[in-house]
GROMACS .gro file of C-alpha atoms in nm:
model
  100
    1MET     CA    1   0.005  -0.005  -0.023
    2ASN     CA    2   0.156   0.301  -0.100
    3GLN     CA    3   0.119   0.604   0.135
    4LYS     CA    4   0.080   1.004   0.020
    5ILE     CA    5   0.339   1.220   0.093
    6TYR     CA    6   0.299   1.559   0.063
    7GLN     CA    7   0.515   1.780  -0.119
    8GLY     CA    8   0.530   2.043   0.168
    9ILE     CA    9   0.373   2.397   0.098
   10ASN     CA   10   0.686   2.535  -0.021
   11ASN     CA   11   0.648   2.308  -0.318
   12GLU     CA   12   0.351   2.365  -0.403
   13PRO     CA   13   0.321   2.545  -0.780
   14LYS     CA   14   0.235   2.894  -0.734
   15GLY     CA   15   0.280   2.983  -0.373
   16GLY     CA   16   0.026   2.732  -0.214
   17MET     CA   17  -0.235   2.908  -0.217
   18THR     CA   18  -0.488   2.562  -0.109
   19PRO     CA   19  -0.657   2.402   0.144
   20THR     CA   20  -0.363   2.215   0.275
   21ALA     CA   21  -0.142   2.518   0.247
   22ASN     CA   22  -0.324   2.675   0.448
   23ILE     CA   23  -0.375   2.420   0.730
   24ILE     CA   24  -0.013   2.447   0.758
   25ARG     CA   25  -0.017   2.889   0.775
   26ASP     CA   26  -0.340   2.852   1.005
   27ALA     CA   27  -0.085   2.566   1.235
   28TRP     CA   28   0.138   2.836   1.220
   29VAL     CA   29  -0.093   3.110   1.326
   30PHE     CA   30  -0.177   2.902   1.644
   31GLY     CA   31   0.150   2.832   1.700
   32LEU     CA   32   0.064   2.465   1.679
   33ILE     CA   33   0.420   2.380   1.471
   34PRO     CA   34   0.717   2.634   1.374
   35GLU     CA   35   0.698   2.878   1.090
   36GLU     CA   36   1.007   2.656   0.938
   37GLN     CA   37   0.772   2.303   0.963
   38THR     CA   38   0.685   2.260   0.582
   39CYS     CA   39   0.549   1.880   0.620
   40GLU     CA   40   0.736   1.831   0.372
   41GLY     CA   41   0.711   1.429   0.362
   42TRP     CA   42   0.434   1.397   0.593
   43THR     CA   43   0.168   1.157   0.523
   44ILE     CA   44  -0.153   1.260   0.426
   45GLN     CA   45  -0.236   1.109   0.771
   46GLY     CA   46  -0.026   1.347   0.957
   47ILE     CA   47  -0.224   1.633   0.736
   48GLU     CA   48  -0.523   1.578   0.858
   49ASN     CA   49  -0.420   1.545   1.240
   50LEU     CA   50  -0.313   1.892   1.221
   51TYR     CA   51  -0.604   1.974   1.036
   52ASP     CA   52  -0.806   1.893   1.308
   53GLN     CA   53  -0.590   2.056   1.566
   54VAL     CA   54  -0.605   2.353   1.324
   55HIS     CA   55  -0.963   2.329   1.350
   56ASP     CA   56  -1.015   2.300   1.681
   57ALA     CA   57  -0.778   2.596   1.772
   58TRP     CA   58  -1.036   2.818   1.588
   59LEU     CA   59  -1.342   2.725   1.686
   60PRO     CA   60  -1.330   2.974   2.011
   61TYR     CA   61  -1.314   3.256   1.769
   62GLY     CA   62  -1.563   3.115   1.540
   63HIS     CA   63  -1.325   3.045   1.210
   64LEU     CA   64  -1.322   3.457   1.183
   65ALA     CA   65  -0.975   3.621   1.112
   66SER     CA   66  -1.174   3.907   1.247
   67ARG     CA   67  -1.228   3.748   1.582
   68LEU     CA   68  -0.834   3.649   1.661
   69PRO     CA   69  -0.755   3.873   1.954
   70PRO     CA   70  -0.445   4.126   1.820
   71ALA     CA   71  -0.141   3.894   1.866
   72LEU     CA   72  -0.307   3.646   1.669
   73GLY     CA   73  -0.431   3.844   1.445
   74GLU     CA   74  -0.123   4.011   1.375
   75ARG     CA   75   0.054   3.655   1.330
   76HIS     CA   76  -0.233   3.601   1.073
   77ALA     CA   77  -0.217   3.883   0.892
   78ARG     CA   78   0.111   3.894   0.865
   79ILE     CA   79   0.194   3.506   0.746
   80TYR     CA   80  -0.104   3.499   0.533
   81GLY     CA   81   0.056   3.865   0.356
   82ALA     CA   82   0.336   3.720   0.295
   83ALA     CA   83   0.206   3.424   0.131
   84VAL     CA   84  -0.010   3.627  -0.162
   85GLU     CA   85   0.225   3.824  -0.207
   86ARG     CA   86   0.528   3.548  -0.298
   87ALA     CA   87   0.162   3.323  -0.432
   88ARG     CA   88   0.092   3.654  -0.744
   89ALA     CA   89   0.480   3.673  -0.762
   90GLU     CA   90   0.465   3.281  -0.872
   91GLY     CA   91   0.218   3.353  -1.100
   92TRP     CA   92  -0.116   3.314  -0.864
   93ASP     CA   93  -0.377   3.492  -0.969
   94PRO     CA   94  -0.666   3.473  -0.730
   95SER     CA   95  -0.898   3.584  -1.012
   96LEU     CA   96  -0.884   3.278  -1.156
   97ASP     CA   97  -0.967   3.122  -0.847
   98ASP     CA   98  -0.798   2.780  -0.921
   99GLU     CA   99  -0.528   2.491  -0.725
  100SER     CA  100  -0.266   2.457  -1.013
   0.00000   0.00000   0.00000
C-alpha cells in the first residue's frame, strides 16, 4: 500500500494557495507547528491530524480571523500577507480561482 506524501508548502505551485497550505499557515498562526515546518514528507494522515488541531484552535474564534485577539490577528495578517505576496510573485492570480 502506497501512502501519499505531501510535497511541502514551499514546493506547491504558485505559492501554495491551496486548502492544505492554508491548514499549515493556520497551524503556524496558532503555534501548533513552528513556522519553519513546511510539512514536506508528511503523510496525508499527518496533515489530517494537523487539520483537526487547527479546526479546534479556530473554534473559540468562530473560524473568523476578525475575531482573533490582537497578537494572533497580527500573526495571521503577517503570515497570510507574505503568502499572498509570494503566490502573486509566482504567478498566482486569485481571479482565476484555481489551485494549479
